[in-house]
Coordinates of C-alpha atoms and ligand atoms in Angstrom, one line a residue:
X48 CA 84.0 91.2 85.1
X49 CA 87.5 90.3 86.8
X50 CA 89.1 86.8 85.9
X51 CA 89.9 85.6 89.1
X52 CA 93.0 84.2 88.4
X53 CA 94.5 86.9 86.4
X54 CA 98.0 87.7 88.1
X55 CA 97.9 91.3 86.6
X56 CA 95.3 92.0 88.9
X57 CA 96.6 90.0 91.8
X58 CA 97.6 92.4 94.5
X59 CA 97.9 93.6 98.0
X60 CA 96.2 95.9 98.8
X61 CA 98.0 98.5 101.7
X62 CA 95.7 100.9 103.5
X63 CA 97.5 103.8 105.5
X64 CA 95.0 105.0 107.4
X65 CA 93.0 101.8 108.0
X66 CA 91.8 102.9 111.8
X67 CA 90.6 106.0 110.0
X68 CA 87.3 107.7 108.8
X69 CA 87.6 106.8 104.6
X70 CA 88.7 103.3 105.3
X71 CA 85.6 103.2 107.9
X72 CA 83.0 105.0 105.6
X73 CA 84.2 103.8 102.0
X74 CA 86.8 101.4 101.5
X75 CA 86.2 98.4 103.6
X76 CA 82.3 98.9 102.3
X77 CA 83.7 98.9 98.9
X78 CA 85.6 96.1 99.5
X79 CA 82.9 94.3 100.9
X80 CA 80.7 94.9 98.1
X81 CA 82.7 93.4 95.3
X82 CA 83.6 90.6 97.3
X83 CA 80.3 89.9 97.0
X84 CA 79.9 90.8 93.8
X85 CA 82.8 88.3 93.2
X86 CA 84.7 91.3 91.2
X87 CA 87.7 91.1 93.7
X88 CA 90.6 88.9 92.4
X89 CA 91.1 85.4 93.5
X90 CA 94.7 86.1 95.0
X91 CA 94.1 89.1 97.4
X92 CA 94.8 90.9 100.4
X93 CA 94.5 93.8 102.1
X94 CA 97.2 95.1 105.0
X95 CA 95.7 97.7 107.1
X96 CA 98.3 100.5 108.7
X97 CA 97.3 102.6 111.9
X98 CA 98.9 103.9 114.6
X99 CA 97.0 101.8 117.1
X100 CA 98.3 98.7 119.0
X101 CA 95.6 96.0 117.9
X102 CA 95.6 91.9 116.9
X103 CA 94.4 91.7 113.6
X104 CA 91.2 90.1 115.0
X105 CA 90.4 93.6 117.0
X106 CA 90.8 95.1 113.6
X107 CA 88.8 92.9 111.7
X108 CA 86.0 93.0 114.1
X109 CA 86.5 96.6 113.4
X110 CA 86.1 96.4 110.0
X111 CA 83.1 94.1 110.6
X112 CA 81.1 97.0 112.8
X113 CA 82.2 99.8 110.3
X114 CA 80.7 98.0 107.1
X115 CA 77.4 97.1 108.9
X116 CA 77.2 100.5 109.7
X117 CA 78.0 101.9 106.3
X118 CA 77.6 99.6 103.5
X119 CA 74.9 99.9 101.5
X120 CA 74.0 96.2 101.4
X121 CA 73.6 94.0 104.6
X122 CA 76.3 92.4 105.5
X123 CA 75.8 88.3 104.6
X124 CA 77.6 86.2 106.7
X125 CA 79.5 83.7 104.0
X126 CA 80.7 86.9 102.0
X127 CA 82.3 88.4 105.0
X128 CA 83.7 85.6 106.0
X129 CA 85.3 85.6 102.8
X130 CA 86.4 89.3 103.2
X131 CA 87.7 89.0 106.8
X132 CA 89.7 86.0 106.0
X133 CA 91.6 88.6 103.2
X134 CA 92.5 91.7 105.8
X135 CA 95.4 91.8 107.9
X136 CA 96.5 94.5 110.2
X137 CA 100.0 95.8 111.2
X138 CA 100.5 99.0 113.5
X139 CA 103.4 101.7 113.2
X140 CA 104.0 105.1 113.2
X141 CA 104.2 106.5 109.2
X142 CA 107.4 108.5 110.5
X143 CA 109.2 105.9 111.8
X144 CA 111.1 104.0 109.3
X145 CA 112.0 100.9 111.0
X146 CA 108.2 100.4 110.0
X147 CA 108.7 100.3 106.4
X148 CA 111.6 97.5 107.1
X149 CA 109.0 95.3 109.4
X150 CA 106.2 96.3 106.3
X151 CA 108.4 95.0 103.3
X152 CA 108.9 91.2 105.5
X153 CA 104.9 91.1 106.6
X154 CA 104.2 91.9 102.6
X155 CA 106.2 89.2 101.5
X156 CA 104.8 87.1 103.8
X157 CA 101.2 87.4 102.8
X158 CA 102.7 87.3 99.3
X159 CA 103.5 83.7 100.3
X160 CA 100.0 83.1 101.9
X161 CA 98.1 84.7 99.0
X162 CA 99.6 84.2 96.0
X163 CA 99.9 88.1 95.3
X164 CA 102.7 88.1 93.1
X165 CA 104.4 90.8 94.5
X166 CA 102.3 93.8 93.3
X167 CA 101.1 96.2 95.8
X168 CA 98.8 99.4 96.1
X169 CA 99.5 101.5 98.3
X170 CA 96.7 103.7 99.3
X171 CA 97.2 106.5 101.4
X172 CA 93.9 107.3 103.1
X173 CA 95.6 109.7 105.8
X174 CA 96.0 113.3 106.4
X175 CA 97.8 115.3 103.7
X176 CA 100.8 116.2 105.9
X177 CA 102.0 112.1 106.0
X178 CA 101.6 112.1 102.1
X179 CA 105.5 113.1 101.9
X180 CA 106.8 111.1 104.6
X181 CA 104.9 107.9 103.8
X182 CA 106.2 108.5 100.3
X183 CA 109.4 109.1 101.3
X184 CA 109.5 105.9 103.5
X185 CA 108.0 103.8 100.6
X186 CA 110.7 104.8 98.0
X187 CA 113.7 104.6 100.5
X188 CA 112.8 101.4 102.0
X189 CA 112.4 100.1 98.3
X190 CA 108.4 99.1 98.5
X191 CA 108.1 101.5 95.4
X192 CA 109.4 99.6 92.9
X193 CA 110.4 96.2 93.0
X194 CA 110.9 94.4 89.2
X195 CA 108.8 91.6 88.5
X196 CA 105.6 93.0 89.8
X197 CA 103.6 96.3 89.6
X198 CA 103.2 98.6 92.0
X199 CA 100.5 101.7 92.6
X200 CA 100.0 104.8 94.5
X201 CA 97.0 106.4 95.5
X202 CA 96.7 109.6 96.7
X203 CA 93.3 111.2 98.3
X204 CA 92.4 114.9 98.0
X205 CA 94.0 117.3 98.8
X206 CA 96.4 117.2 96.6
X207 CA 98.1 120.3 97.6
X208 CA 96.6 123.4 98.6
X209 CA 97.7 126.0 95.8
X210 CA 99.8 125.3 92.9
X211 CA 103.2 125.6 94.7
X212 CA 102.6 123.0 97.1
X213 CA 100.9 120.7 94.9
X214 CA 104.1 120.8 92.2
X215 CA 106.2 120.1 95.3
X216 CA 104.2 117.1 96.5
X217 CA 104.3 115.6 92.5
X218 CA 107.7 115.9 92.3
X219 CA 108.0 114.3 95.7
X220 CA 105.5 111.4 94.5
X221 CA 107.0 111.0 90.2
X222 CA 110.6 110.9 92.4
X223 CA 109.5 107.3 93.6
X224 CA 106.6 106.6 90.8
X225 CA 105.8 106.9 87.3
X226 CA 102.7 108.8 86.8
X227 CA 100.9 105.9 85.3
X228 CA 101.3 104.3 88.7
X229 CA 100.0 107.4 90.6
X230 CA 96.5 107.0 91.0
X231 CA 94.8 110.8 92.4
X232 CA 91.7 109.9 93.4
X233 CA 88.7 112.5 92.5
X234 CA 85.9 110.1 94.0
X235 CA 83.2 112.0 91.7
X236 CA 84.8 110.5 89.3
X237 CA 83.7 107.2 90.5
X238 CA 79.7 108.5 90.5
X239 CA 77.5 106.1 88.1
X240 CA 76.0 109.5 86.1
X241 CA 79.7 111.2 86.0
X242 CA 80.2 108.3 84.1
X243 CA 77.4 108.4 82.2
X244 CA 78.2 111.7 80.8
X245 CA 80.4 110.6 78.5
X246 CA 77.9 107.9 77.3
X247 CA 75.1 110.3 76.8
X248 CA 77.0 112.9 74.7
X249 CA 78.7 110.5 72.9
X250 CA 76.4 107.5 72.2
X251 CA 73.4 109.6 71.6
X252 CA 74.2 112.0 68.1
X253 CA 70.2 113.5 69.2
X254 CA 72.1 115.2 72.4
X255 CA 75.8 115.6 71.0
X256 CA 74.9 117.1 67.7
X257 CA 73.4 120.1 69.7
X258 CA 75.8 120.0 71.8
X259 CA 77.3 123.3 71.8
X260 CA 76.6 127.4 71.6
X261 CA 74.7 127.2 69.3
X262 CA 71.9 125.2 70.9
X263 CA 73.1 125.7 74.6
X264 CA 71.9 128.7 76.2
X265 CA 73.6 128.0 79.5
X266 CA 74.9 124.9 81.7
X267 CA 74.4 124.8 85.3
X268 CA 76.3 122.5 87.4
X269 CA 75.4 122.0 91.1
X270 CA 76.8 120.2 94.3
X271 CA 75.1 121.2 96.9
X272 CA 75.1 119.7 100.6
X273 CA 72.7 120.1 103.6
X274 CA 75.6 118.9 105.8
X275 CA 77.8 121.7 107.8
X276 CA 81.5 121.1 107.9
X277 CA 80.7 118.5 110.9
X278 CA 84.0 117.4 112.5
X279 CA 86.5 118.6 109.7
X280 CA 86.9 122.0 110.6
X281 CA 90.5 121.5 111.4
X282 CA 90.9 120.8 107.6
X283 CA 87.9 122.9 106.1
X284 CA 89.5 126.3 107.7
X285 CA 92.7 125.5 105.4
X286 CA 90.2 124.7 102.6
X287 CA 87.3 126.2 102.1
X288 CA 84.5 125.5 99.0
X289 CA 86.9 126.5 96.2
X290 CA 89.3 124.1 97.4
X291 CA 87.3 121.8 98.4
X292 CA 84.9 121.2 95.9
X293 CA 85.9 123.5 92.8
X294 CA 89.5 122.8 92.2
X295 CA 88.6 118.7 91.7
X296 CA 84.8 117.8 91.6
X297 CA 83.5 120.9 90.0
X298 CA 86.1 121.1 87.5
X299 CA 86.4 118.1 86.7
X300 CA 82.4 117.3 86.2
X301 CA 82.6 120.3 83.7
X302 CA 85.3 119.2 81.8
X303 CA 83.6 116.0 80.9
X304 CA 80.6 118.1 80.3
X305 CA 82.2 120.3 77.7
X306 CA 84.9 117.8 76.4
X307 CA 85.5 117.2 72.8
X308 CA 84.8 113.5 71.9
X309 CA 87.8 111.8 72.8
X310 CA 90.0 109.9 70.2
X311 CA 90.0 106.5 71.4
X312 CA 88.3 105.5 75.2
X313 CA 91.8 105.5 76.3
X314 CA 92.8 107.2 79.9
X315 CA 95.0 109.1 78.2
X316 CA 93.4 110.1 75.1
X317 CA 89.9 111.2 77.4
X318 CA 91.9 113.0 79.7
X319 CA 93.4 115.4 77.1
X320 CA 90.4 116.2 76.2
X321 CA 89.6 117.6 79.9
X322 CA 92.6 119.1 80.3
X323 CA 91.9 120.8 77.2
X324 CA 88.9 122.2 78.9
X325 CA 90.3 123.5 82.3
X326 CA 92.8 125.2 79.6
X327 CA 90.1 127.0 77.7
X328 CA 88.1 128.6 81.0
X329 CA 88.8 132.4 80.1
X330 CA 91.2 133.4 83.2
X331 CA 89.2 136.1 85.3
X332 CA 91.0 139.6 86.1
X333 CA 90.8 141.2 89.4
X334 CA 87.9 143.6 87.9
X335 CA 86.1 140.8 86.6
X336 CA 85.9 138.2 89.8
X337 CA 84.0 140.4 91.3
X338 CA 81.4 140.4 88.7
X339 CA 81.4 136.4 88.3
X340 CA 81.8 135.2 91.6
X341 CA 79.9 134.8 94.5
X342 CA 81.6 133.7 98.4
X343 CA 79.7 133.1 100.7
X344 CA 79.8 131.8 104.4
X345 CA 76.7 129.8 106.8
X346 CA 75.2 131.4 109.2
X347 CA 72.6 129.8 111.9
X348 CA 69.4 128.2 110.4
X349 CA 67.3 126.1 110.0
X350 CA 68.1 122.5 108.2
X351 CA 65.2 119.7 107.9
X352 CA 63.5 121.6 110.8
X353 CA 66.1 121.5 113.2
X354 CA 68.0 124.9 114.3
X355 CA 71.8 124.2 113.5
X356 CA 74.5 126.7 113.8
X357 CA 76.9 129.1 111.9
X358 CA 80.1 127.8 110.9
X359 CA 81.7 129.9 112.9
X360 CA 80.7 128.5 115.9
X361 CA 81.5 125.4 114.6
X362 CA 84.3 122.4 116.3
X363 CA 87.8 123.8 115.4
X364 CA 86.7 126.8 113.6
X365 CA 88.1 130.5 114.2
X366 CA 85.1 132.9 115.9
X367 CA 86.8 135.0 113.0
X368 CA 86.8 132.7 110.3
X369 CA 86.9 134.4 106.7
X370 CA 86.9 130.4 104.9
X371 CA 84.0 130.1 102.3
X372 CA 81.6 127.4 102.7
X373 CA 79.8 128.5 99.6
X374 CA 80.8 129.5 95.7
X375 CA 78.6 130.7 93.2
X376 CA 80.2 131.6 89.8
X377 CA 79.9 132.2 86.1
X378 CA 82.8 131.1 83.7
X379 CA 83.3 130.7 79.9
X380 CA 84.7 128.1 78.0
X381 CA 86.7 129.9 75.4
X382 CA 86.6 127.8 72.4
X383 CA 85.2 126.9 69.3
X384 CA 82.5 124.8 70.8
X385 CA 81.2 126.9 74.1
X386 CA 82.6 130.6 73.3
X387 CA 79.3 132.8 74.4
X388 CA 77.4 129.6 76.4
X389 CA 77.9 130.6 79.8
X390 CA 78.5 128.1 82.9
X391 CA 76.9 128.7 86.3
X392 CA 78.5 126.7 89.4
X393 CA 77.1 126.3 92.8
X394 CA 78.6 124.8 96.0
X395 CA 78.1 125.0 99.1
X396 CA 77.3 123.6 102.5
X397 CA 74.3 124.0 104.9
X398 CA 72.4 124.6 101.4
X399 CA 68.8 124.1 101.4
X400 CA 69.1 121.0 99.3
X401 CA 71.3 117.5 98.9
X402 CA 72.0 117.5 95.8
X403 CA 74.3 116.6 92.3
X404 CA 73.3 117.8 89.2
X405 CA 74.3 118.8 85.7
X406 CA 71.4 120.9 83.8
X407 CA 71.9 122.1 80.3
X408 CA 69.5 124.7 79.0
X409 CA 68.7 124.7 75.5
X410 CA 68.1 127.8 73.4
X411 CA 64.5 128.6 73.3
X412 CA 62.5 128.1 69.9
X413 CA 62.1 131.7 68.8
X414 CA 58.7 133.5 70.2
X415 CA 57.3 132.9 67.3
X416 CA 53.5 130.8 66.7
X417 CA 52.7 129.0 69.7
X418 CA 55.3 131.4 72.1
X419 CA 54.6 134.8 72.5
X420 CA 56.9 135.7 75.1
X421 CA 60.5 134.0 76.1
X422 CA 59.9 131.9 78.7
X423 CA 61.9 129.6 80.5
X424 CA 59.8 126.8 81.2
X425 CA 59.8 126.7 77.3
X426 CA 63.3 126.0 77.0
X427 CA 64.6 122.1 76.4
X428 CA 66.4 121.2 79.5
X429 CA 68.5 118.3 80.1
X430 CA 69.0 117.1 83.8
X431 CA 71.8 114.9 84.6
X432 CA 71.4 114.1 88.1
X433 CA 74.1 112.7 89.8
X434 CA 72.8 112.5 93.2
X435 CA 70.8 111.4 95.4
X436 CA 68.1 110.7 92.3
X437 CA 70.4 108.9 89.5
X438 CA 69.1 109.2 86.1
X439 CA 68.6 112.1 83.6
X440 CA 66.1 113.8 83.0
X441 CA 64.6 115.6 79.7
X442 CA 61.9 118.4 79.4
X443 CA 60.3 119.7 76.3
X444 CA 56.7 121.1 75.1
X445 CA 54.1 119.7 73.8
X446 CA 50.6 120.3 73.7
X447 CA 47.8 120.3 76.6
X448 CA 45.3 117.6 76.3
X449 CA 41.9 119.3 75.8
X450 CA 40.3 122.2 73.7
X451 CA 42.5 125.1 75.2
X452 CA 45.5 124.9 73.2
X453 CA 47.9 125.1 76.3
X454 CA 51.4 124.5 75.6
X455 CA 52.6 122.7 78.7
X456 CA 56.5 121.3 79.7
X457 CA 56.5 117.8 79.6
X458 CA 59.4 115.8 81.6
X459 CA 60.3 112.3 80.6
X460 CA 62.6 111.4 83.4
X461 CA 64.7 107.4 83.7
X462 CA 64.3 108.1 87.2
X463 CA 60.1 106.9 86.6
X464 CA 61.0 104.0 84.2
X465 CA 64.5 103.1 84.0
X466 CA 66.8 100.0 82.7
X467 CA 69.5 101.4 85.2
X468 CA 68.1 102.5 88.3
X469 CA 68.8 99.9 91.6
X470 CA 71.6 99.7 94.4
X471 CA 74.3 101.9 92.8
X472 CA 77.6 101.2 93.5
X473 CA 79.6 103.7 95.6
X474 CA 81.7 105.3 93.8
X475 CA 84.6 103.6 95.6
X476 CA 83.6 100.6 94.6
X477 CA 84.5 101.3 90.9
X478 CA 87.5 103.3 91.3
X479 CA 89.3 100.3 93.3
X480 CA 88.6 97.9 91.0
X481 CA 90.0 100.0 88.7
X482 CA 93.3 100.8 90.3
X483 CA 93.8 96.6 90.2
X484 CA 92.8 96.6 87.0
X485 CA 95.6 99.5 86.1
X486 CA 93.2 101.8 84.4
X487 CA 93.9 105.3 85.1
X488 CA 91.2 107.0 83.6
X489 CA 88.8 107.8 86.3
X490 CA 92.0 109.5 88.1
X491 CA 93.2 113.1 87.3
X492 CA 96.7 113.1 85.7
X493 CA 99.2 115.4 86.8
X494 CA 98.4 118.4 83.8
X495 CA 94.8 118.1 84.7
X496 CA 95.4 119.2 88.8
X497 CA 98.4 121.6 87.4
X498 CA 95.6 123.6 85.0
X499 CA 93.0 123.3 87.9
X500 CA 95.3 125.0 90.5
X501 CA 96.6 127.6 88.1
X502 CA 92.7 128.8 87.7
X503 CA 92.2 128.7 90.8
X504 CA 95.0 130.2 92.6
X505 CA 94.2 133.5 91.4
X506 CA 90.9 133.5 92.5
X507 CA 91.4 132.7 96.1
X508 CA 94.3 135.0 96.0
X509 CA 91.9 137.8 95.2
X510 CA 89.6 136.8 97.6
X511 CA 91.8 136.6 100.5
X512 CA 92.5 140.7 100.0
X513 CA 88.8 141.4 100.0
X514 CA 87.3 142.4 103.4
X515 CA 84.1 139.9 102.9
X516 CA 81.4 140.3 105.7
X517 CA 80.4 137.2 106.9
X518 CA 78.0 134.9 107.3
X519 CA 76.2 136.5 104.6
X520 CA 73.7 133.1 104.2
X521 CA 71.4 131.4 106.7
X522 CA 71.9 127.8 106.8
X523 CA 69.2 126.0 104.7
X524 CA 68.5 128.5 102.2
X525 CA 70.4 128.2 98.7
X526 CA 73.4 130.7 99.7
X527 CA 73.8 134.3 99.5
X528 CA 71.0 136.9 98.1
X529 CA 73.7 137.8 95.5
X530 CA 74.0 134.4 94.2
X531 CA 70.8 135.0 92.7
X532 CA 71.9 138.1 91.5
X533 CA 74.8 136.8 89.3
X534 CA 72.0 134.6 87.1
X535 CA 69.3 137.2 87.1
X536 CA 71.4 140.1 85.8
X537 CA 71.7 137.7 82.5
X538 CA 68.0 136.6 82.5
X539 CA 68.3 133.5 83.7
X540 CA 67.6 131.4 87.1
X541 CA 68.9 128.8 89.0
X542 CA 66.9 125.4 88.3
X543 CA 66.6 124.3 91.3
Ligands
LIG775 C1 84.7 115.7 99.5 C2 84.7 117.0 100.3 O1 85.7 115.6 98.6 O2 83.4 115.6 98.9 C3 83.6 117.1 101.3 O3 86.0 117.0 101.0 C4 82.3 116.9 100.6 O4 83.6 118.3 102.0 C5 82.3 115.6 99.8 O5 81.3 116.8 101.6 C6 81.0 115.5 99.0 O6 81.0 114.2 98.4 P1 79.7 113.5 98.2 O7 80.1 112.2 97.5 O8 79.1 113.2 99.5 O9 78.9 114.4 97.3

């Protein structure tokens, strides 16, 4: 719980973007929900940046409309109140930089109003090509660093779109500030059971002392989304799922997954230990991403009943598209702990399901005595279900009521009877409060995006020379035919 006078935390916080679609959808909801939750600091503000001529009434009847639409609790009228009173709005163009000379006077200002000490975040919730230039502006205009006070940087996704360009746009960003002040926001990071995963492994020595090849048979991860790519084709066609979703959310869920206990809960120390991960994942060669990955790209179908189409005839989308909307893929950890335990990843959009899970598939008791054959609804699975079920969930055998004998899987799931379940807070909710708080560990440092590019750089590269035929999936099935393929040829299925 925040102290509400605690000047470390007392900030402004500066949305660039604030007429746009995160702000809309996540942040002001966020904002509004720990106001409420009285987790928002005593002395605080929040200066809103678009492009648009508007009072900062218009905008904070804005605001108003977009949580009632998108918060997950009902707006109350004494909490927003509360909220409103705290946002301020100020229009100019990120590229021109008398703006950032009118922005440093209206800070100071509110600084004056607020009590805000002088410490700012900066939040850039805009398209990736003003990242530089608002960066740029920032530093010159001397909003960067001012002594005395603290001030923070955060960046959305995508940071970069290959390894080049996302060296250029850190040195850009350390040029003006220190990478404890660059916050690069992952917002799975955020989810209640990413952060559980730590918790699970770590509190609990029944799961972490099997946790490893020698009790693992394989980990699945999914993400998978009934959504098509909706209005963001301008973006998605630069993009695609391995960008999208692999380079950040998938890699990053896996290297908490197969992490070494950290030495201390420290953002530093626990994100070593990931990078250390993304480090391990055995490289593929050309011969051998054939083998281990699937692409794959929607076609027309059917989604909840209703006939939606390809993404190729999708808003802003080439007729001739070759972006992937879908990865399957197998990968190896190569180290002590994982060497042999294989990891199968799925994305995709216009899947057949909405859905965020880790499973972990134990090794199955040896068909020995009650198990004649090796099946797998005899293995031990763990579920970790990030979305939209929170919880985890645990299967194992045990013995059929009655005179037959039957072994049967039972599944003793939090989801049923749990301390934990409720109204879980967006993941945005956490990830701000930690930004004023100054604790970085929920945010991927610099070495952890550099290791994450450099695996999958080669990859897209390879892909990009192959003549793939698409779509090769109909919308609302679980991808392409050889996605299957990829798990059966090693025995195993998808749990789905
Ligand atoms: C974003 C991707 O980072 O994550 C989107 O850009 C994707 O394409 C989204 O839809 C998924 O997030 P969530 O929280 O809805 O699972």
């Amino acid at each position: 719980m925040l102290v509400s006078s605690d000047k470390e935390i007392s900030s402004i916080l500066v949305i660039f973007g604030g007429t746009g679609d995160l702000t809309n959808r996540k942040l002001l909801p966020a904002l509004y929900n720990l106001v409420s939750e009285s987790l928002l600091p005593e002395s605080f503000a929040v200066v809103a940046i678009g492009r648009k001529e508007k009072t900062v009434e218009q905008y904070r009847q804005e605001a108003f409309q977009a949580i009632n639409k998108y918060s997950r609790n009902k707006i109350a009228k004494d909490i927003w109140d509360k909220l409103s009173s705290l946002i301020y709005y100020l229009q100019f163009d990120f590229l021109d930089s008398a703006g950032y000379v009118r922005l440093q006077a209206y800070l100071e200002s509110i600084d004056e109003k607020h009590n805000t000490a002088g410490n700012r975040t900066f939040y850039l919730a805009v398209a990736p090509e003003y990242f530089e230039p608002i960066v740029n502006g920032l530093h010159c205009y001397e909003l960067a660093k001012r002594s005395g006070s603290w001030q923070r940087l955060v960046i959305e996704k995508p940071f970069g779109k290959d390894l080049k360009s996302a060296k250029s746009l850190n040195d850009k960003l350390s040029g003006a500030f220190s990478e404890k002040n660059i916050y690069r926001i992952d917002h799975y990071l955020g989810k209640e059971m990413i952060q559980n995963i730590m918790v699970l492994r770590f509190c609990n020595s029944v799961f972490e002392s099997v946790w490893n090849n020698k009790y693992i048979d394989n980990i699945q991860i999914l993400l998978s989304e009934k959504a098509g790519v909706g209005s963001r084709g301008g973006y998605y066609e630069t993009s695609g799922a391995m960008r999208d979703m692999v380079q950040n959310h998938v890699l990053q869920t896996l290297s908490l997954v197969a992490m070494e206990p950290p030495v201390q809960l420290t953002p530093d120390s626990i994100r070593t230990e990931k990078l250390k991960v993304i480090q391990a994942i055995e490289p593929f060669s050309s011969n051998s991403i054939d083998h281990n990955i699937v692409f794959g790209q929607y076609g027309s179908g059917l989604v909840e009943g209703k006939a939606v189409s390809g993404y190729k005839e999708e808003e802003k989308i080439s007729a001739s598209s070759t972006t992937e909307t879908f990865v399957a893929m197998k990968l190896f950890v190569q180290n002590f702990r994982w060497a042999g335990t294989p990891f199968y990843i799925r994305t995709g959009k216009r899947l057949g399901s909405n859905e965020g899970k880790i499973v972990i598939q134990f090794k199955a008791a040896p068909p020995l005595l009650y198990f004649k054959d090796k099946f797998d609804h005899h293995a031990n699975v763990l579920v970790i279900k990030i979305q939209p079920e929170v919880g985890v969930c645990f299967q194992f055998n045990t013995r059929k009521f009655g005179t037959t004998g039957e072994i049967i899987s039972t599944r003793m799931d939090t989801g049923n009877a749990c301390s934990t379940t409720g109204n879980t807070p967006e993941a945005y909710e956490r990830l701000i409060l930690d930004i004023l708080r100054g604790d970085n560990t929920l945010f991927s440092r610099w070495d952890e995006v550099e290791a994450a590019w450099g695996f999958i750089d080669k990859i897209i590269e390879h892909q990009k020379q192959k003549n793939l035929e698409y779509p090769n999936y109909q919308a609302g099935t679980m991808g392409p035919r050889q996605a299957n393929e990829l798990i059966e040829c090693d025995g195993r299925k998808w749990w789905d």
